[in-house]
JSON list of C-alpha atoms in Angstrom, two decimals:
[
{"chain": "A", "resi": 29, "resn": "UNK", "atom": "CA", "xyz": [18.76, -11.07, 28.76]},
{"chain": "A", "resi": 30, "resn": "UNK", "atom": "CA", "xyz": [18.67, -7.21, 28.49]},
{"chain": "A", "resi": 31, "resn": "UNK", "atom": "CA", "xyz": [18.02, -7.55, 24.24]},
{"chain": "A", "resi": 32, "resn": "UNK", "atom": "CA", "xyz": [15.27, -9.65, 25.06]},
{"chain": "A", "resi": 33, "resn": "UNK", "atom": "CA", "xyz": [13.45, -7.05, 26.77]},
{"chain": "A", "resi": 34, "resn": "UNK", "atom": "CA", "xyz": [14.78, -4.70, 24.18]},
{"chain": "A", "resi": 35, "resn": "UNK", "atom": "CA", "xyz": [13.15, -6.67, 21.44]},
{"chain": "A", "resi": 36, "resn": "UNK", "atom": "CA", "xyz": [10.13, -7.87, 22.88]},
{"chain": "A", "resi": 37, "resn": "UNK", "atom": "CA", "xyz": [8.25, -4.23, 22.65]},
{"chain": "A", "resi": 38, "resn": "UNK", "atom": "CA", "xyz": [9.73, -3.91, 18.79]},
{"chain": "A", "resi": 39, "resn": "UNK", "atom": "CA", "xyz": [8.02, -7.34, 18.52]},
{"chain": "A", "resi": 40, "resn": "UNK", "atom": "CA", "xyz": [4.91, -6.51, 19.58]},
{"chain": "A", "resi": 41, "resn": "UNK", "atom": "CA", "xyz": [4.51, -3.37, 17.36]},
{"chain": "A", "resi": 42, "resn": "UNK", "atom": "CA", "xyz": [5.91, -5.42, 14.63]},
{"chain": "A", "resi": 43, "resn": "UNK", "atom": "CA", "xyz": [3.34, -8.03, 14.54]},
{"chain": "A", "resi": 44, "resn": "UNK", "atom": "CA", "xyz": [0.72, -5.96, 15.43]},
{"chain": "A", "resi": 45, "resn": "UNK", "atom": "CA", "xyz": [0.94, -4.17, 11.93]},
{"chain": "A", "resi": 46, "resn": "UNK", "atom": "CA", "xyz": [-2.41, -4.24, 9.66]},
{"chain": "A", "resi": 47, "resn": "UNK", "atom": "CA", "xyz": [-2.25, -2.67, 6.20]},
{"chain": "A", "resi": 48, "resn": "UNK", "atom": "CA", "xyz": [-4.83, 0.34, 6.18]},
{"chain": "A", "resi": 49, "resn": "UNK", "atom": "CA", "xyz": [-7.97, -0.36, 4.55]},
{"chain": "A", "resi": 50, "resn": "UNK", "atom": "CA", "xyz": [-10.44, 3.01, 4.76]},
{"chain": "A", "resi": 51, "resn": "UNK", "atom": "CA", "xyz": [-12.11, 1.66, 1.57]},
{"chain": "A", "resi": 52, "resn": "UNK", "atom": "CA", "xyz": [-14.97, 3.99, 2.20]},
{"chain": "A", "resi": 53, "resn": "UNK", "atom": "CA", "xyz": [-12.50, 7.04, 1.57]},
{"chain": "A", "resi": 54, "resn": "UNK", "atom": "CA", "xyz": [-12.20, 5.78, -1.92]},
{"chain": "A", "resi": 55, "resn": "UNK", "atom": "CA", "xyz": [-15.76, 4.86, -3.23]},
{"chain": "A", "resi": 56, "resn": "UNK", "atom": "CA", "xyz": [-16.46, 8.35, -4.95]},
{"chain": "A", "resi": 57, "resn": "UNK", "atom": "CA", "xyz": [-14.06, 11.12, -5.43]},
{"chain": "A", "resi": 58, "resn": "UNK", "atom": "CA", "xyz": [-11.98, 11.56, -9.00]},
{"chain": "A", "resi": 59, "resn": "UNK", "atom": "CA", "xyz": [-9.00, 9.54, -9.74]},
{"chain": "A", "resi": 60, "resn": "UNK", "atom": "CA", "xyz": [-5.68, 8.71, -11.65]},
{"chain": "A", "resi": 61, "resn": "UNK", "atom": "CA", "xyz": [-3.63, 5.12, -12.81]},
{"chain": "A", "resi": 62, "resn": "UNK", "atom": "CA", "xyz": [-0.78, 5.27, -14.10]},
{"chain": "A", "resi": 63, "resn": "UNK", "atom": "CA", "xyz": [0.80, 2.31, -15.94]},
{"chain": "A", "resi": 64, "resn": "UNK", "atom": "CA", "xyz": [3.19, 1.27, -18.50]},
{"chain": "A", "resi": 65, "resn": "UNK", "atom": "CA", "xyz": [2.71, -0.49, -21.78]},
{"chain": "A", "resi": 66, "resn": "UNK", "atom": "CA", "xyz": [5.94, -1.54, -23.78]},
{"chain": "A", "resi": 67, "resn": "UNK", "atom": "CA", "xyz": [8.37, 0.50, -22.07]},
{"chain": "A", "resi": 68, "resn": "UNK", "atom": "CA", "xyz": [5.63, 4.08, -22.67]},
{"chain": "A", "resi": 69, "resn": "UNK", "atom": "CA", "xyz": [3.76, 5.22, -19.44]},
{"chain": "A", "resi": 70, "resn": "UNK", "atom": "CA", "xyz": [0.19, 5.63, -19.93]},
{"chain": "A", "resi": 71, "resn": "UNK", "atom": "CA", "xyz": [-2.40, 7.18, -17.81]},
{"chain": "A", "resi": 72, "resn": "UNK", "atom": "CA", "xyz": [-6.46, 7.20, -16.90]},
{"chain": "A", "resi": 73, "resn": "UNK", "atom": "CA", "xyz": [-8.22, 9.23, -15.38]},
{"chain": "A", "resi": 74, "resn": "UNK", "atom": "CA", "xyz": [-11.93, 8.19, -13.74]},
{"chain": "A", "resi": 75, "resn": "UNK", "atom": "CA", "xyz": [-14.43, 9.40, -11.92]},
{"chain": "A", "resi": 76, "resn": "UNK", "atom": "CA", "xyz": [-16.77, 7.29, -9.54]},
{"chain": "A", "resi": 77, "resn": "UNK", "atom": "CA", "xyz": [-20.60, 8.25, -8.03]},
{"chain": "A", "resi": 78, "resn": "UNK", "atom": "CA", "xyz": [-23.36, 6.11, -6.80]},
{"chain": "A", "resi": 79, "resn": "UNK", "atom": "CA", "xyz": [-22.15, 3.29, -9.02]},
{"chain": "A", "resi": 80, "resn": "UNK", "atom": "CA", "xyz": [-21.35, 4.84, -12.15]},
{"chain": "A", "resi": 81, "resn": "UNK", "atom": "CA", "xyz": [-17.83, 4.95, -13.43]},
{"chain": "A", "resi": 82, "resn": "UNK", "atom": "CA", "xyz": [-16.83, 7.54, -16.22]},
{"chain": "A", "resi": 83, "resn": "UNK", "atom": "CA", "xyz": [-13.52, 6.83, -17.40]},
{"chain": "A", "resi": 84, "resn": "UNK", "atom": "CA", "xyz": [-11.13, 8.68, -19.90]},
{"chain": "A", "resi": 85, "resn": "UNK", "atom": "CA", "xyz": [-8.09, 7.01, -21.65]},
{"chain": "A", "resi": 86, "resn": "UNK", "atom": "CA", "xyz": [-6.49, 8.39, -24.77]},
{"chain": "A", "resi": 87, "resn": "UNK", "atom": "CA", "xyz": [-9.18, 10.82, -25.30]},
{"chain": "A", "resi": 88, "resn": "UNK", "atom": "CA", "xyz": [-12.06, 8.23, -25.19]},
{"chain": "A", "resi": 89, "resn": "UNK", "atom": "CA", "xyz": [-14.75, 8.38, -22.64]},
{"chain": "A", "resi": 90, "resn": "UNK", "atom": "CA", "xyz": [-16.30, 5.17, -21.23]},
{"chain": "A", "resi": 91, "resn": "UNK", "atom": "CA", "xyz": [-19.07, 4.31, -18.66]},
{"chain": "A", "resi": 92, "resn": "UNK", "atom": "CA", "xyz": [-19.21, 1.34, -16.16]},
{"chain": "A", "resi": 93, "resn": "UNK", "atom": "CA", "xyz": [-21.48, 0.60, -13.38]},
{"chain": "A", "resi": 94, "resn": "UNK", "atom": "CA", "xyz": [-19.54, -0.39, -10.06]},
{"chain": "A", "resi": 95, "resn": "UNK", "atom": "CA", "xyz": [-21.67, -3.04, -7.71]},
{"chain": "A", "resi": 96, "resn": "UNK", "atom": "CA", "xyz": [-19.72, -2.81, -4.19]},
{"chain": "A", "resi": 97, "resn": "UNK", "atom": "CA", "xyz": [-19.61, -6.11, -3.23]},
{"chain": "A", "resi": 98, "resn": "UNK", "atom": "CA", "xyz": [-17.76, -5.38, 0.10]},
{"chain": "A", "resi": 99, "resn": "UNK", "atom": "CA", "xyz": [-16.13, -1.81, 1.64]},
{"chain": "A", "resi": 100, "resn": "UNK", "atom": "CA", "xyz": [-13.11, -2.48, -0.50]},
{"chain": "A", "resi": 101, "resn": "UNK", "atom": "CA", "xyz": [-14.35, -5.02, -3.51]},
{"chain": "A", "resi": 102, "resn": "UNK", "atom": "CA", "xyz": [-16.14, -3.98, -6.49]},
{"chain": "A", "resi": 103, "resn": "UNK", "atom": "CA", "xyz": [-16.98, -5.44, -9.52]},
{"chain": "A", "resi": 104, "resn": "UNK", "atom": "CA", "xyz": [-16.72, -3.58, -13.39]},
{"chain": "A", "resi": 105, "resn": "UNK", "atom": "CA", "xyz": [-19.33, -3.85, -16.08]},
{"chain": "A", "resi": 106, "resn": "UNK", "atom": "CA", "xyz": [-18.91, -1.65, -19.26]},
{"chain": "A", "resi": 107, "resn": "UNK", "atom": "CA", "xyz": [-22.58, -0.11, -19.90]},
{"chain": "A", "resi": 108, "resn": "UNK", "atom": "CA", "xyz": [-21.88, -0.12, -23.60]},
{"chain": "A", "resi": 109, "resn": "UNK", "atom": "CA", "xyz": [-19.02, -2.90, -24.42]},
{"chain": "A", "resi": 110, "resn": "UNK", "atom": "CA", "xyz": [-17.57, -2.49, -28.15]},
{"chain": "A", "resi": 111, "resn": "UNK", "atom": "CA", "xyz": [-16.35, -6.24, -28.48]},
{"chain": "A", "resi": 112, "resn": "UNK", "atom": "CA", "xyz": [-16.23, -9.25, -26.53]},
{"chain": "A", "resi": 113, "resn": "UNK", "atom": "CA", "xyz": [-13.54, -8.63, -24.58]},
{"chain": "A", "resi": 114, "resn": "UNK", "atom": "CA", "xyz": [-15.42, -5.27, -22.69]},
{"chain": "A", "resi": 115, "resn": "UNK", "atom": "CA", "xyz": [-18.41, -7.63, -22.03]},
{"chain": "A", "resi": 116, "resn": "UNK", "atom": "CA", "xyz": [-16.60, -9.07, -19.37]},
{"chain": "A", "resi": 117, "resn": "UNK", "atom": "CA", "xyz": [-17.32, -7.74, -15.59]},
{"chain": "A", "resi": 118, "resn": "UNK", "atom": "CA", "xyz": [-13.61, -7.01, -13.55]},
{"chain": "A", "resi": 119, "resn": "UNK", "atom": "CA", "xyz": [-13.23, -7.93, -10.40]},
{"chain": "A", "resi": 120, "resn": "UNK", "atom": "CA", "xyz": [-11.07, -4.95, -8.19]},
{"chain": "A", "resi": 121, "resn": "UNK", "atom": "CA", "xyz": [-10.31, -5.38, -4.69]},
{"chain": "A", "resi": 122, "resn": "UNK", "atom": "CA", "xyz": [-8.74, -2.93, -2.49]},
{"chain": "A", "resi": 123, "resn": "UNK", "atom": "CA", "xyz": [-5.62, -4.00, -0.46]},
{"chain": "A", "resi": 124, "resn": "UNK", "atom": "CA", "xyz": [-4.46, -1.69, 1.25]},
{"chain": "A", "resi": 125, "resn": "UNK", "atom": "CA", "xyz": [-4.73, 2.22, 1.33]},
{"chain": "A", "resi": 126, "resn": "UNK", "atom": "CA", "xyz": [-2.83, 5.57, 2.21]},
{"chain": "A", "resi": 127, "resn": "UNK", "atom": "CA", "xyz": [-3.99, 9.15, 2.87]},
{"chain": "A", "resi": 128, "resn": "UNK", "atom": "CA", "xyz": [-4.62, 9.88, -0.85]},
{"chain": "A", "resi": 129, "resn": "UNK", "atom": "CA", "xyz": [-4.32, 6.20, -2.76]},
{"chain": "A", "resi": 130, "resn": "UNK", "atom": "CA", "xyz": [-5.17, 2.92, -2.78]},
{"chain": "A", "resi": 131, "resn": "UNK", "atom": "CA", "xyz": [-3.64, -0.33, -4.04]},
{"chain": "A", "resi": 132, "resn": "UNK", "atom": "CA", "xyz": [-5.64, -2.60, -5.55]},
{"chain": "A", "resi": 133, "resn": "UNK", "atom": "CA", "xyz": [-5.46, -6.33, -7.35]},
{"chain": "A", "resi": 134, "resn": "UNK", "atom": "CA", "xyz": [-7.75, -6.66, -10.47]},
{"chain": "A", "resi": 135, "resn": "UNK", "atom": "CA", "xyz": [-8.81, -9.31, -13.33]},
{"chain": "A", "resi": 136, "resn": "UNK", "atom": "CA", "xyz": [-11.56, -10.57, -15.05]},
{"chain": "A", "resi": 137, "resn": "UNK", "atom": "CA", "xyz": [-14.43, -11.99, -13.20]},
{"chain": "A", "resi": 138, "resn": "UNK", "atom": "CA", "xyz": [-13.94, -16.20, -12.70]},
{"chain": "A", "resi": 139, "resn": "UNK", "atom": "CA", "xyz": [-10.36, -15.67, -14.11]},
{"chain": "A", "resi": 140, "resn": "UNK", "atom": "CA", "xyz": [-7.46, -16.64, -11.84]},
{"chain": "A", "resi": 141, "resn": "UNK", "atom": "CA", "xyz": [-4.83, -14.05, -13.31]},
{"chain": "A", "resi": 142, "resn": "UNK", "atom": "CA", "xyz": [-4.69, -10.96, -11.07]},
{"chain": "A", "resi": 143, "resn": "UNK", "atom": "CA", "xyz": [-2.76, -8.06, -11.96]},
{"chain": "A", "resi": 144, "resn": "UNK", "atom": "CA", "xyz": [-1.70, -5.01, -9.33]},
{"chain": "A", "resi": 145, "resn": "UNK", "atom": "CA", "xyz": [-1.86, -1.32, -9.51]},
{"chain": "A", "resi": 146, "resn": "UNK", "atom": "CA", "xyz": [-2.33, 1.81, -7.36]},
{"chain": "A", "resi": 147, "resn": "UNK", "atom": "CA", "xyz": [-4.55, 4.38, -7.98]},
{"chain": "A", "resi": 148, "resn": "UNK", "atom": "CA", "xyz": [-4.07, 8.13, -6.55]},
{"chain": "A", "resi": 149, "resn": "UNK", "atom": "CA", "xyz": [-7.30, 10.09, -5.75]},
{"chain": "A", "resi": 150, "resn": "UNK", "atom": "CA", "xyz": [-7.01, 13.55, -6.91]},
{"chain": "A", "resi": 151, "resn": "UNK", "atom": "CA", "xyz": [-10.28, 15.36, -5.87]}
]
């Protein structure tokens, strides 16, 4: 009877858990991704303001506006898409966040494949 009591309290903290979302912490500032490709690490670095998104990745610069479709979903659109494949708006929404990162899920708009990252906010 005495471990019930015990574990009651540890219950209740337990199930009152709710990943962190301060969203708005994240909507402008400068930040990094990491990733890997084929075993080799690779890293971008982007900067979002009032809906614009200036990204840099292996020396190239890119622009994309952001349209905040809640406090932690967004959606991509290149302003100046190369081929086909940059023509297509991404979906990113924030799951959960931290002090100084967020995780997030991303894809392209309509499509059902998701992929996962986390991004750390450097200024």
């Amino acid at each position: 009877m005495k471990k019930i009591f015990f574990f009651l309290p540890l219950l209740a903290l337990v199930s009152c858990y709710d990943a962190e979302h301060n969203c708005k912490d994240f909507k402008n500032g400068k930040f990094k991704f990491e990733f890997e490709v084929n075993g080799v690490k690779k890293t971008t670095v982007f900067e979002r303001k009032d809906g614009i998104e200036i990204e840099t990745f292996e020396g190239k610069t890119d622009t994309s506006t952001v349209r905040w479709v809640s406090d932690c979903e967004y959606i991509l659109q290149k302003k100046h898409p190369k081929n086909m494949a940059e023509e297509k708006a991404i979906s990113m929404k924030i799951l959960t966040t931290s002090k100084d990162s967020y995780t997030f899920e991303f894809g392209m708009v309509g499509s059902d494949q998701k992929q996962r990252g986390t991004v750390i906010k450097v200024e």
